[in-house]
Amino acid sequence: MEQKLARELIQVKNLKKYFPVKEGILQRVKDYVKAVDDVSFVVREGETLGMVGESGCGKTTVGRTMLRLIEPTAGSVIIDDKDVLKLSGQEMKTMRRNMQIIFQDPYASLDPRMPIGDSVMEGLQIHNVGTSKERYEIMLDTLKKVGLEDYHAKRYPHEFSGGQRQRIGIARALALRPKFIVCDEPVSALDVSIQSQVLNILKDLQQEFGLTYLFIAHNLSVVEHISNRVAVMYLGKMVELADRDELFAKPLHPYTRALMSAIPIPDPSLKRERLILKGDVPSPLNPPTGCRFHPRCPIAKSICSQEQPEFREVYPDHWVACWEAK
Amino acid sequence: MTETTPTGDNSLLEATFATRKIGWFEKFVGPENFRILVGLLKTPASIIGLSLILTYVVIGILAPVIAPPVKPNADPYSIPRDGFSSDPKPMGSEWKRNKPPEPFWYKPLTGNDKWVHLFGTSEGQYDIFYYVIWGVRTAFFTGLLVTFATLVIGVIYGSISAYYGGMVDNIMMRLVDVLMILPSLLAALILAAVLTPRIGKSLIPVMTALIAFGWMGYARIIRGDILSVKERDYVLAARVVGVKDSRILFRHIIPNAIFPTLVLASLAIGDVVLAFAALSFLGIGTEVGYADWGQVLSFARNWITALDQYWYIVVWPGLALVFFVMGWNLLGDALRDVLDPRMRGRS
């Protein structure tokens, strides 16, 4: 496959984010919520890495730590041979041109007191791109790329629909022509009819600008549609990472299998075995010992509750963290 | 991808969904704030409040015409006195000494040639009508300046506290708690009493004291609002783009967080004027003879046992004060109603 040849643009190594739980008037640290616990993966240039998992499994935290919107507890994020997490203020500012984010909620992601053109241009201004006239041109051009017109630039966010706002959010991320964009559930808040429109814009822009996406979502159909590879997270850990087709055809981790069996099939006559998990996701404040999935796992063995399975490459480019996977 | 414009006849649609043109003002203040302002213009209480305040504004501006100073270049805030005797003179008694020129409206309105003490005189023969009219300017001046100063201090303090967070926030806010425990009028009274001998009798010591103990509420409100705005996605988006912290604070956070604080401040003007009058009434503040409602009320203290005779010393300045404060409070009540989220969509 041609992706194999693609350069590894981003390497995430042993990323951890523990949120302290404080107590009392002295704010003594009582415990930690392990939102992201030792996650490693690579993102290749020009690909879309889908990331799925339930609410609270740490997908968003991974995306935000990579952009240093949240400072991680440990680990490294290497982009272009530079460790993003160790950069100084000025170096970080330069680096920010290369990495952007698209948010989930289009109603919260635009400053209500700024015309959207100004929002899109802000990054250009901060990084002193061209003259103010050139910046204006770039802004109009970017708006056009996401299907908006010149006259929209002077309008305020409340004058747009959800889908339009999400496209403005994309334009803002795109204005600096970054290499890498974290898409943090960009279509979850949109109507189904608008979802495909936004997904197609994202795909077109990827082709045109050679963008690399980390696409966070909880909708498996959306992920299947847009991703080249897919990572599955459970309770702060990555449990499986593989090529999209392989993952959907041959899931190895029992959690992934359970997820797959939950995808609705648009054919009422088709019967299939549903794998329904017992219980709820445990609290990340006090995760289970050993494999974090073992209390709900249908094939758990005694070793699963004692030792954490390693995240290993079972097949070429198919990584999984499970004692039973072969 | 281009926007497709709908074709065909849309008139039916337009008739069903009434469309509204959005003017530049609405764009400028934002939809939510615009709703609040429009709501204010529709509430009876706020209309009464606004008209009271407007009336005072007009009186304040026209003060030199309504009650002309004795000499053109004399200090107009120094109330003209008709002699030095201590007994107040009743309403309508004639000016004898130190008579200011009659205003143009006086003769046509009353048919009287002679300029009289319309509201009588206080102890020391200060003209109460002049007190009432010129006191309007003092009330606006002190009210607006003290409110503005407390607002600025509170906003800066609260922003710093919310912005740095953690221990800094904790310490700064505990200090606010401590200051808020003090009864503010008493604290201001003590500070003003300490300052007055050092600075001299003027507006400054009282205003300083009111500012010193008046900013904590704003600090608390703006801190809370900044904390909530700080975590919104558009602030994160600005950070991802690489915008400096200070610019994020001034361009994105404060403009979206300051409105409730501004509302609170506009309500406080009446209270400030009332507190000022209270301190003045207690004898702290301006020199004797300075146009200030609280001061003329304090003159009435000595004649309180014979109010049936000397009622006019209390009633006229008192009414001026009551309506002034009432105007701001009515406006404030209306504002609170309009700001109530449950009212959304009704006005």
XYZ file of C-alpha atoms in Angstrom:
673
model
C 0.000 0.000 0.000
C 1.157 3.469 -0.730
C 0.554 4.776 2.795
C 3.382 2.588 3.994
C 5.732 4.824 2.114
C 4.347 7.998 3.620
C 6.536 9.795 6.112
C 5.614 9.714 9.778
C 4.605 13.314 10.358
C 3.733 12.996 14.028
C 4.981 10.591 16.624
C 3.194 10.477 19.938
C 5.155 8.588 22.564
C 3.918 7.507 25.987
C 1.568 10.451 26.282
C 0.012 10.782 29.736
C -2.385 13.272 31.176
C -3.411 12.942 34.803
C -5.860 15.488 36.149
C -5.372 16.046 39.869
C -8.411 15.744 42.103
C -8.074 18.319 44.854
C -9.684 18.367 48.218
C -10.119 20.728 51.135
C -9.273 24.392 51.546
C -5.571 23.714 51.070
C -6.313 22.110 47.712
C -4.262 19.061 48.575
C -4.064 16.605 45.704
C -6.104 13.604 46.695
C -5.974 11.501 43.590
C -5.579 11.609 39.845
C -7.983 11.044 36.997
C -5.940 9.216 34.412
C -7.592 10.676 31.333
C -4.826 9.560 29.008
C -2.508 6.855 30.242
C 0.521 5.946 28.198
C -0.696 6.342 24.632
C 1.678 5.998 21.675
C 0.971 6.194 17.969
C 2.135 7.780 14.753
C 0.264 9.860 12.217
C 1.557 9.636 8.666
C 1.742 12.545 6.329
C -1.419 13.065 4.319
C -3.470 10.451 6.100
C -6.563 10.646 8.266
C -6.202 8.829 11.524
C -9.620 8.179 12.987
C -9.928 7.942 16.728
C -12.987 6.367 18.289
C -14.130 5.529 21.776
C -16.893 6.209 24.252
C -17.430 9.525 26.002
C -14.740 10.129 28.575
C -12.233 7.679 27.118
C -9.677 10.433 26.539
C -9.909 11.014 22.794
C -10.405 14.763 23.115
C -7.662 14.996 25.737
C -5.235 13.295 23.347
C -6.089 15.799 20.608
C -5.784 18.786 22.900
C -2.530 17.737 24.533
C -1.007 17.311 21.086
C -1.737 21.011 20.468
C -0.677 21.923 23.983
C -4.095 23.265 24.812
C -3.681 21.019 27.819
C -0.203 20.470 29.185
C 0.439 16.726 29.397
C 1.793 15.031 32.496
C 4.409 13.063 30.571
C 5.337 11.897 27.113
C 6.352 13.526 23.888
C 4.706 14.669 20.680
C 7.212 14.906 17.871
C 6.288 16.844 14.771
C 8.956 17.394 12.109
C 11.632 16.111 14.491
C 10.718 18.680 17.118
C 9.154 17.781 20.434
C 6.162 20.079 20.606
C 5.893 19.676 24.355
C 9.402 21.035 24.960
C 9.283 24.094 22.706
C 9.747 27.560 24.165
C 7.111 30.252 23.749
C 8.495 31.688 20.511
C 9.225 28.312 18.922
C 5.783 27.138 19.934
C 4.230 30.148 18.231
C 6.006 29.266 14.982
C 4.953 25.641 15.391
C 1.318 26.653 15.856
C 1.164 27.647 12.190
C 1.462 23.967 11.367
C -1.207 22.599 13.653
C -4.809 23.632 14.063
C -8.038 22.353 15.521
C -11.692 22.179 14.510
C -14.094 22.033 17.413
C -17.204 20.012 18.016
C -19.717 22.700 18.910
C -20.072 25.230 16.092
C -22.102 27.468 18.398
C -19.300 27.826 20.921
C -16.277 27.916 18.686
C -16.662 31.394 17.180
C -16.299 34.625 19.132
C -19.832 36.104 19.112
C -18.458 39.664 19.107
C -16.195 39.332 16.115
C -17.168 39.377 12.438
C -16.257 35.959 11.106
C -13.774 37.435 8.640
C -11.793 38.852 11.563
C -11.859 35.480 13.298
C -10.485 33.802 10.194
C -7.843 36.503 9.727
C -6.687 36.580 13.331
C -4.059 33.889 12.885
C -2.656 35.578 9.786
C -2.352 38.801 11.704
C -0.641 37.130 14.677
C 1.915 35.489 12.414
C 2.447 38.657 10.317
C 1.474 37.011 7.070
C 1.673 39.554 4.227
C 0.142 42.999 4.258
C -3.308 43.634 5.609
C -4.655 43.644 2.058
C -3.042 40.298 1.318
C -4.406 38.876 4.529
C -7.863 40.012 3.516
C -7.434 38.274 0.162
C -6.289 35.060 1.832
C -9.286 35.237 4.145
C -11.756 35.654 1.273
C -10.041 32.872 -0.626
C -10.260 30.541 2.379
C -13.931 31.355 2.903
C -14.547 30.503 -0.736
C -12.808 27.173 -0.241
C -15.378 26.194 2.375
C -18.284 27.446 0.254
C -18.875 30.893 1.742
C -19.095 34.178 -0.116
C -17.242 37.476 0.208
C -20.163 39.260 1.790
C -20.241 36.740 4.641
C -16.937 38.056 5.989
C -18.479 41.050 7.715
C -21.260 39.094 9.386
C -21.364 37.882 12.950
C -21.551 34.226 13.994
C -25.185 34.386 15.110
C -26.210 35.127 11.528
C -25.094 31.682 10.371
C -26.497 28.179 10.650
C -24.690 25.377 12.451
C -23.282 23.897 9.248
C -22.103 27.280 8.022
C -20.435 27.988 11.339
C -18.664 24.681 11.258
C -17.343 25.591 7.816
C -16.196 28.946 9.193
C -14.397 26.991 11.912
C -12.718 24.966 9.177
C -11.771 28.167 7.331
C -10.194 29.549 10.496
C -8.151 26.385 10.941
C -7.190 26.454 7.292
C -6.227 30.122 6.999
C -2.646 29.546 8.127
C -2.319 26.594 5.729
C -1.331 24.126 8.457
C 0.030 20.643 7.869
C -1.942 18.958 10.591
C -5.489 19.495 11.855
C -7.109 17.907 14.873
C -10.791 17.449 14.026
C -12.435 17.113 17.425
C -15.800 15.541 16.597
C -16.388 18.120 13.846
C -19.701 16.669 12.701
C -21.219 15.288 15.909
C -23.273 18.409 16.522
C -24.614 18.673 12.981
C -27.664 17.313 11.196
C -26.999 14.160 9.212
C -27.579 15.984 5.931
C -25.003 18.620 6.872
C -22.546 16.045 8.208
C -21.794 14.640 4.770
C -21.383 18.134 3.359
C -18.794 19.017 6.004
C -17.049 15.651 5.671
C -16.743 16.154 1.931
C -15.279 19.611 2.411
C -12.731 18.123 4.791
C -11.843 15.454 2.227
C -11.533 17.927 -0.640
C -9.324 20.225 1.413
C -7.137 17.305 2.415
C -6.515 16.531 -1.244
C -5.919 20.117 -2.199
C -3.553 21.046 0.621
C -2.118 17.642 1.532
C -3.493 17.941 5.049
C -3.047 15.378 7.766
C -6.014 14.821 10.075
C -6.503 13.350 13.479
C -10.220 12.716 13.260
C -11.850 12.217 16.637
C -15.387 10.846 16.601
C -17.721 8.446 18.253
C -19.712 7.672 15.132
C -18.131 4.621 13.527
C -19.774 5.123 10.145
C -18.286 8.604 9.923
C -14.885 7.293 10.895
C -15.113 4.488 8.366
C -16.000 7.002 5.685
C -13.138 9.389 6.237
C -10.220 7.538 7.844
C -7.234 5.700 6.418
C -6.386 4.131 9.735
C -8.454 3.885 12.901
C -7.434 3.892 16.549
C -9.767 2.662 19.285
C -9.485 4.015 22.801
C -10.890 2.667 26.023
C -10.571 4.384 29.396
C -7.454 6.401 28.626
C -5.666 3.605 26.790
C -5.349 2.793 23.143
C -6.608 -0.753 22.629
C -6.335 -1.203 18.885
C -4.858 0.596 15.893
C -5.066 -0.684 12.357
C -5.780 0.077 8.767
C -9.430 0.994 8.351
C -10.425 -1.938 6.157
C -8.549 -4.386 8.297
C -10.000 -3.058 11.531
C -13.551 -3.156 10.283
C -13.102 -6.592 8.691
C -10.988 -8.275 11.322
C -11.185 -6.534 14.713
C -8.897 -8.249 17.213
C -9.695 -6.596 20.508
C -12.962 -7.723 22.154
C -13.870 -4.083 22.786
C -13.461 -3.220 19.112
C -15.603 -6.230 18.221
C -18.313 -5.032 20.563
C -18.183 -1.586 18.957
C -18.386 -3.037 15.475
C -21.381 -5.151 16.345
C -23.160 -2.009 17.493
C -23.048 -0.383 14.056
C -26.599 -0.480 12.751
C -27.084 -2.229 9.430
C -29.689 -0.565 7.225
C -31.415 -3.852 6.424
C -34.094 -5.154 8.762
C -34.037 -8.690 7.357
C -30.387 -9.148 8.170
C -29.831 -10.792 11.526
C -26.498 -10.858 13.197
C -24.971 -11.577 16.506
C -24.816 -8.543 18.756
C -22.044 -8.442 21.272
C -23.498 -6.545 24.203
C -21.109 -5.532 26.942
C -21.999 -5.947 30.583
C -21.803 -3.072 33.019
C -20.577 0.490 32.593
C -17.258 2.085 31.835
C -15.343 2.095 35.141
C -14.259 5.400 36.654
C -10.912 6.624 35.345
C -10.260 7.749 38.913
C -9.931 4.144 39.967
C -9.365 2.025 36.863
C -9.353 -1.782 37.076
C -6.023 -3.531 37.542
C -4.431 -5.349 34.665
C -6.243 -4.865 31.410
C -8.705 -2.050 31.951
C -11.305 -3.805 29.915
C -11.254 -7.116 31.804
C -14.353 -6.596 34.042
C -16.503 -6.285 30.916
C -14.570 -8.578 28.639
C -16.359 -11.710 27.405
C -13.095 -13.632 26.975
C -11.176 -12.456 30.051
C -8.645 -14.877 31.549
C -7.015 -14.742 34.950
C -3.925 -12.974 33.593
C -6.096 -10.109 32.323
C -6.897 -8.904 35.822
C -3.269 -9.051 36.917
C -1.072 -7.720 34.181
C -1.531 -4.984 31.624
C -1.284 -6.287 28.084
C 1.356 -4.611 25.961
C 0.337 -2.590 22.901
C 2.000 -4.758 20.283
C 2.058 -5.203 16.530
C 0.258 -8.507 15.960
C 0.130 -8.213 12.190
C 2.010 -5.714 10.074
C 0.583 -2.334 10.984
C -2.100 -3.839 13.174
C -1.539 -2.985 16.815
C -3.568 -4.337 19.677
C -3.409 -4.453 23.465
C -4.930 -7.791 24.409
C -3.529 -11.026 25.866
C -5.812 -13.097 23.694
C -5.081 -11.481 20.347
C -3.112 -13.614 17.940
C -18.912 23.910 -3.089
C -20.986 26.964 -3.643
C -23.987 28.265 -1.835
C -27.060 27.618 -3.934
C -29.584 30.377 -3.838
C -33.159 29.163 -3.622
C -35.184 29.624 -6.753
C -38.890 30.078 -7.234
C -41.413 32.060 -5.302
C -40.472 32.611 -1.700
C -43.194 35.072 -0.810
C -45.242 32.414 0.961
C -42.256 31.470 3.066
C -41.535 35.074 3.947
C -45.111 35.582 5.021
C -44.893 32.577 7.321
C -41.578 33.384 8.898
C -41.425 37.076 9.602
C -37.918 38.199 8.797
C -36.293 41.020 10.615
C -33.593 43.311 9.320
C -30.560 43.343 11.563
C -29.225 46.867 11.937
C -25.670 47.960 12.603
C -26.432 48.669 16.236
C -27.648 45.135 16.839
C -24.551 43.825 15.107
C -22.393 46.024 17.264
C -23.830 45.051 20.651
C -24.608 41.456 19.748
C -28.002 39.745 19.646
C -28.290 38.941 23.335
C -27.407 42.421 24.520
C -29.645 43.936 21.882
C -32.540 41.912 23.239
C -31.779 43.279 26.694
C -31.683 46.879 25.494
C -34.899 46.502 23.529
C -36.498 44.834 26.536
C -35.524 47.834 28.631
C -37.313 50.209 26.311
C -40.496 48.143 26.611
C -40.739 47.774 30.399
C -42.869 50.441 32.149
C -40.576 50.532 35.187
C -37.535 51.221 33.107
C -39.349 53.855 31.072
C -40.236 55.709 34.261
C -36.689 55.237 35.525
C -35.170 56.431 32.284
C -37.415 59.499 32.124
C -36.562 60.418 35.716
C -32.868 60.152 34.942
C -33.315 62.128 31.728
C -35.152 64.862 33.631
C -32.224 65.126 36.003
C -29.811 65.248 33.090
C -31.755 68.170 31.615
C -31.886 69.982 34.968
C -28.175 69.422 35.435
C -27.323 70.795 32.006
C -29.659 73.775 32.358
C -28.651 74.597 35.937
C -27.095 77.999 35.026
C -30.357 78.978 33.311
C -32.701 77.669 35.976
C -30.732 79.121 38.854
C -28.202 81.658 37.567
C -25.145 82.311 39.754
C -24.863 85.610 41.593
C -21.991 86.884 39.495
C -21.182 85.464 36.073
C -17.706 84.342 37.076
C -18.503 83.252 40.628
C -18.239 79.577 41.580
C -21.755 78.305 40.840
C -21.414 75.381 43.261
C -21.061 77.828 46.103
C -24.652 78.404 47.200
C -25.647 82.103 47.515
C -26.606 83.072 51.056
C -28.977 85.793 52.064
C -27.380 87.051 55.231
C -26.004 85.124 58.172
C -28.849 84.745 60.655
C -29.365 81.218 61.883
C -33.158 80.900 61.696
C -34.307 79.424 58.349
C -36.624 81.628 56.334
C -39.842 80.180 54.924
C -40.595 79.561 51.278
C -41.388 82.609 49.208
C -39.549 85.074 51.410
C -37.814 87.841 49.549
C -34.092 87.926 48.661
C -32.499 90.810 50.528
C -28.727 90.565 50.287
C -26.522 88.920 47.714
C -29.394 88.517 45.256
C -28.655 86.545 42.091
C -30.173 87.744 38.798
C -33.700 86.549 38.160
C -33.870 83.742 35.608
C -35.837 84.439 32.435
C -38.562 81.886 33.263
C -39.398 83.349 36.631
C -41.560 86.325 35.737
C -43.677 84.736 32.999
C -44.300 81.700 35.172
C -45.120 83.342 38.487
C -46.062 86.873 37.485
C -43.869 88.037 40.290
C -41.219 90.731 39.812
C -39.195 89.943 42.825
C -36.836 86.914 43.035
C -37.758 85.052 46.196
C -36.407 82.008 48.015
C -38.598 79.499 46.216
C -37.851 76.655 48.622
C -36.927 78.885 51.561
C -33.511 79.107 53.153
C -31.614 76.824 55.454
C -29.751 77.710 58.612
C -27.184 80.345 57.653
C -29.537 81.639 54.915
C -28.343 79.315 52.133
C -30.964 79.167 49.379
C -32.496 75.678 49.229
C -33.667 76.034 45.604
C -30.058 76.574 44.543
C -29.001 73.572 46.589
C -31.536 71.364 44.831
C -30.718 72.527 41.316
C -26.919 72.636 41.526
C -26.871 69.508 43.654
C -28.009 67.569 40.576
C -24.624 68.155 39.000
C -22.808 67.068 42.135
C -24.934 63.922 42.299
C -24.156 62.972 38.702
C -20.501 63.842 39.093
C -19.960 61.814 42.256
C -22.227 58.962 41.175
C -20.656 58.506 37.765
C -17.064 59.060 38.820
C -17.186 56.780 41.861
C -18.979 54.080 39.859
C -16.525 54.357 36.996
C -13.502 54.208 39.281
C -14.816 51.241 41.268
C -15.716 49.511 38.010
C -12.228 49.962 36.574
C -10.534 48.795 39.764
C -12.897 45.855 40.146
C -12.533 44.741 36.527
C -8.735 44.914 36.604
C -8.539 43.142 39.959
C -11.055 40.458 39.003
C -9.438 39.861 35.602
C -6.005 39.391 37.120
C -7.441 37.022 39.689
C -9.341 34.917 37.161
C -6.529 35.035 34.639
C -3.757 33.715 36.854
C -6.051 31.388 38.775
C -4.782 28.923 41.353
C -3.164 30.333 44.464
C -3.113 33.947 43.213
C -6.840 33.740 42.628
C -7.392 32.185 46.015
C -5.492 34.883 47.882
C -6.961 37.777 45.898
C -10.509 36.558 46.367
C -10.070 35.935 50.090
C -8.953 39.554 50.363
C -12.172 40.549 48.632
C -14.121 38.428 51.106
C -12.424 40.171 54.008
C -13.190 43.618 52.605
C -16.784 42.660 51.940
C -17.299 41.641 55.545
C -16.721 45.242 56.635
C -19.875 47.336 56.675
C -18.931 49.473 53.719
C -20.644 52.698 54.766
C -19.021 52.615 58.193
C -15.638 51.782 56.697
C -16.002 54.604 54.182
C -17.038 56.956 56.986
C -13.909 56.168 58.966
C -11.608 56.479 55.962
C -13.222 59.769 54.916
C -12.923 61.075 58.471
C -9.232 60.192 58.478
C -8.615 61.711 55.043
C -10.564 64.960 55.455
C -8.129 66.739 57.850
C -5.239 65.825 55.546
C -6.785 66.735 52.193
C -9.236 69.387 53.312
C -12.976 69.572 52.980
C -13.943 68.758 49.425
C -15.488 65.997 47.364
C -12.198 64.108 47.225
C -11.981 62.404 50.646
C -15.538 61.091 50.519
C -15.211 59.909 46.950
C -11.906 58.204 47.707
C -13.488 56.443 50.658
C -16.474 55.282 48.612
C -14.167 54.030 45.859
C -11.925 52.217 48.334
C -14.797 50.167 49.703
C -16.971 49.877 46.634
C -15.083 47.839 44.021
C -15.233 44.321 45.480
C -18.597 43.361 43.995
C -17.391 44.046 40.458
C -14.230 42.050 41.031
C -16.291 39.044 42.038
C -18.730 39.238 39.151
C -16.141 39.759 36.425
C -13.966 36.993 37.841
C -16.820 34.510 37.624
C -17.695 35.516 34.095
C -14.092 35.410 32.926
C -13.674 31.945 34.392
C -16.617 30.737 32.354
C -15.641 32.506 29.111
C -11.988 31.458 29.449
C -12.817 27.813 28.709
C -14.981 28.442 25.653
C -13.884 26.969 22.366
C -13.246 30.281 20.635
C -10.715 31.183 23.305
C -9.005 27.824 22.793
C -9.107 28.421 19.041
C -7.327 31.747 19.518
C -4.694 30.024 21.638
C -4.134 27.357 19.011
C -3.599 30.077 16.430
C -0.901 31.520 18.678
C -2.574 34.664 19.991
C -0.791 36.208 22.974
C -2.453 35.825 26.366
C -2.963 39.545 26.870
C -4.599 39.907 23.481
C -6.860 36.938 24.184
C -7.877 38.576 27.438
C -8.682 41.954 25.892
C -10.012 40.878 22.488
C -11.886 37.691 23.287
C -12.491 37.252 26.992
C -13.299 40.665 28.459
C -15.670 41.795 25.657
C -17.656 38.605 26.175
C -17.583 38.722 29.949
C -18.029 42.374 30.868
C -21.703 42.944 30.168
C -23.169 41.719 33.491
C -20.604 43.831 35.306
C -21.591 46.915 33.325
C -25.210 46.283 34.216
C -24.333 45.981 37.868
C -22.413 49.239 37.674
C -25.284 51.125 36.096
C -27.484 50.031 38.989
C -24.957 51.183 41.535
C -25.035 54.872 40.609
C -28.109 55.508 42.749
C -26.594 53.698 45.711
C -23.377 55.671 45.423
C -25.278 58.955 45.489
C -27.251 57.773 48.500
C -24.092 56.720 50.354
C -22.502 60.043 49.482
C -25.495 61.917 50.847
C -25.378 59.817 54.004
C -21.752 60.694 54.642
C -22.480 64.310 53.852
C -25.422 64.262 56.214
C -23.115 63.010 58.949
C -21.002 66.098 58.339
C -18.123 64.538 56.454
C -17.420 65.839 53.015
C -17.767 69.156 51.306
C -17.359 72.615 52.789
C -20.444 74.302 54.129
C -22.267 75.986 51.261
C -21.240 73.507 48.570
C -24.108 72.376 46.338
C -24.765 68.933 47.771
C -28.073 67.398 48.811
C -26.688 65.525 51.784
C -25.316 68.712 53.225
C -28.519 70.688 53.112
C -30.262 67.748 54.753
C -27.719 67.893 57.531
C -28.764 71.514 58.168
C -32.192 70.224 59.014
C -30.828 68.206 61.911
C -30.822 71.204 64.223
C -34.448 72.018 63.462
C -35.776 68.511 63.597
C -37.880 69.278 66.691
C -39.795 71.938 64.782
C -40.271 70.222 61.447
C -43.910 71.344 61.215
C -42.486 74.801 60.709
C -39.247 74.018 58.902
C -40.325 71.009 56.822
C -39.138 72.562 53.577
C -35.469 72.122 54.530
C -35.954 68.353 54.500
C -38.646 67.864 51.908
C -37.202 69.530 48.787
C -33.670 68.176 48.842
C -35.067 64.894 50.158
C -37.435 64.587 47.206
C -34.638 65.419 44.797
C -32.566 62.623 46.303
C -35.431 60.126 46.440
C -36.402 60.580 42.796
C -32.797 60.471 41.679
C -32.136 57.176 43.428
C -35.549 55.843 42.419
C -34.792 56.528 38.758
C -31.658 54.387 38.886
C -33.320 51.685 40.955
C -36.308 51.371 38.615
C -33.935 51.065 35.722
C -32.011 48.474 37.680
C -35.101 46.423 38.505
C -36.106 46.391 34.877
C -32.603 45.391 33.886
C -32.635 42.502 36.313
C -35.935 41.301 34.869
C -34.718 41.529 31.320
C -31.498 39.731 32.201
C -33.432 36.849 33.738
C -33.019 33.974 31.264
C -36.594 32.902 31.884
C -37.706 36.164 30.282
C -35.967 35.282 27.034
C -38.245 35.400 24.033
C -41.030 37.186 25.838
C -40.004 40.764 25.311
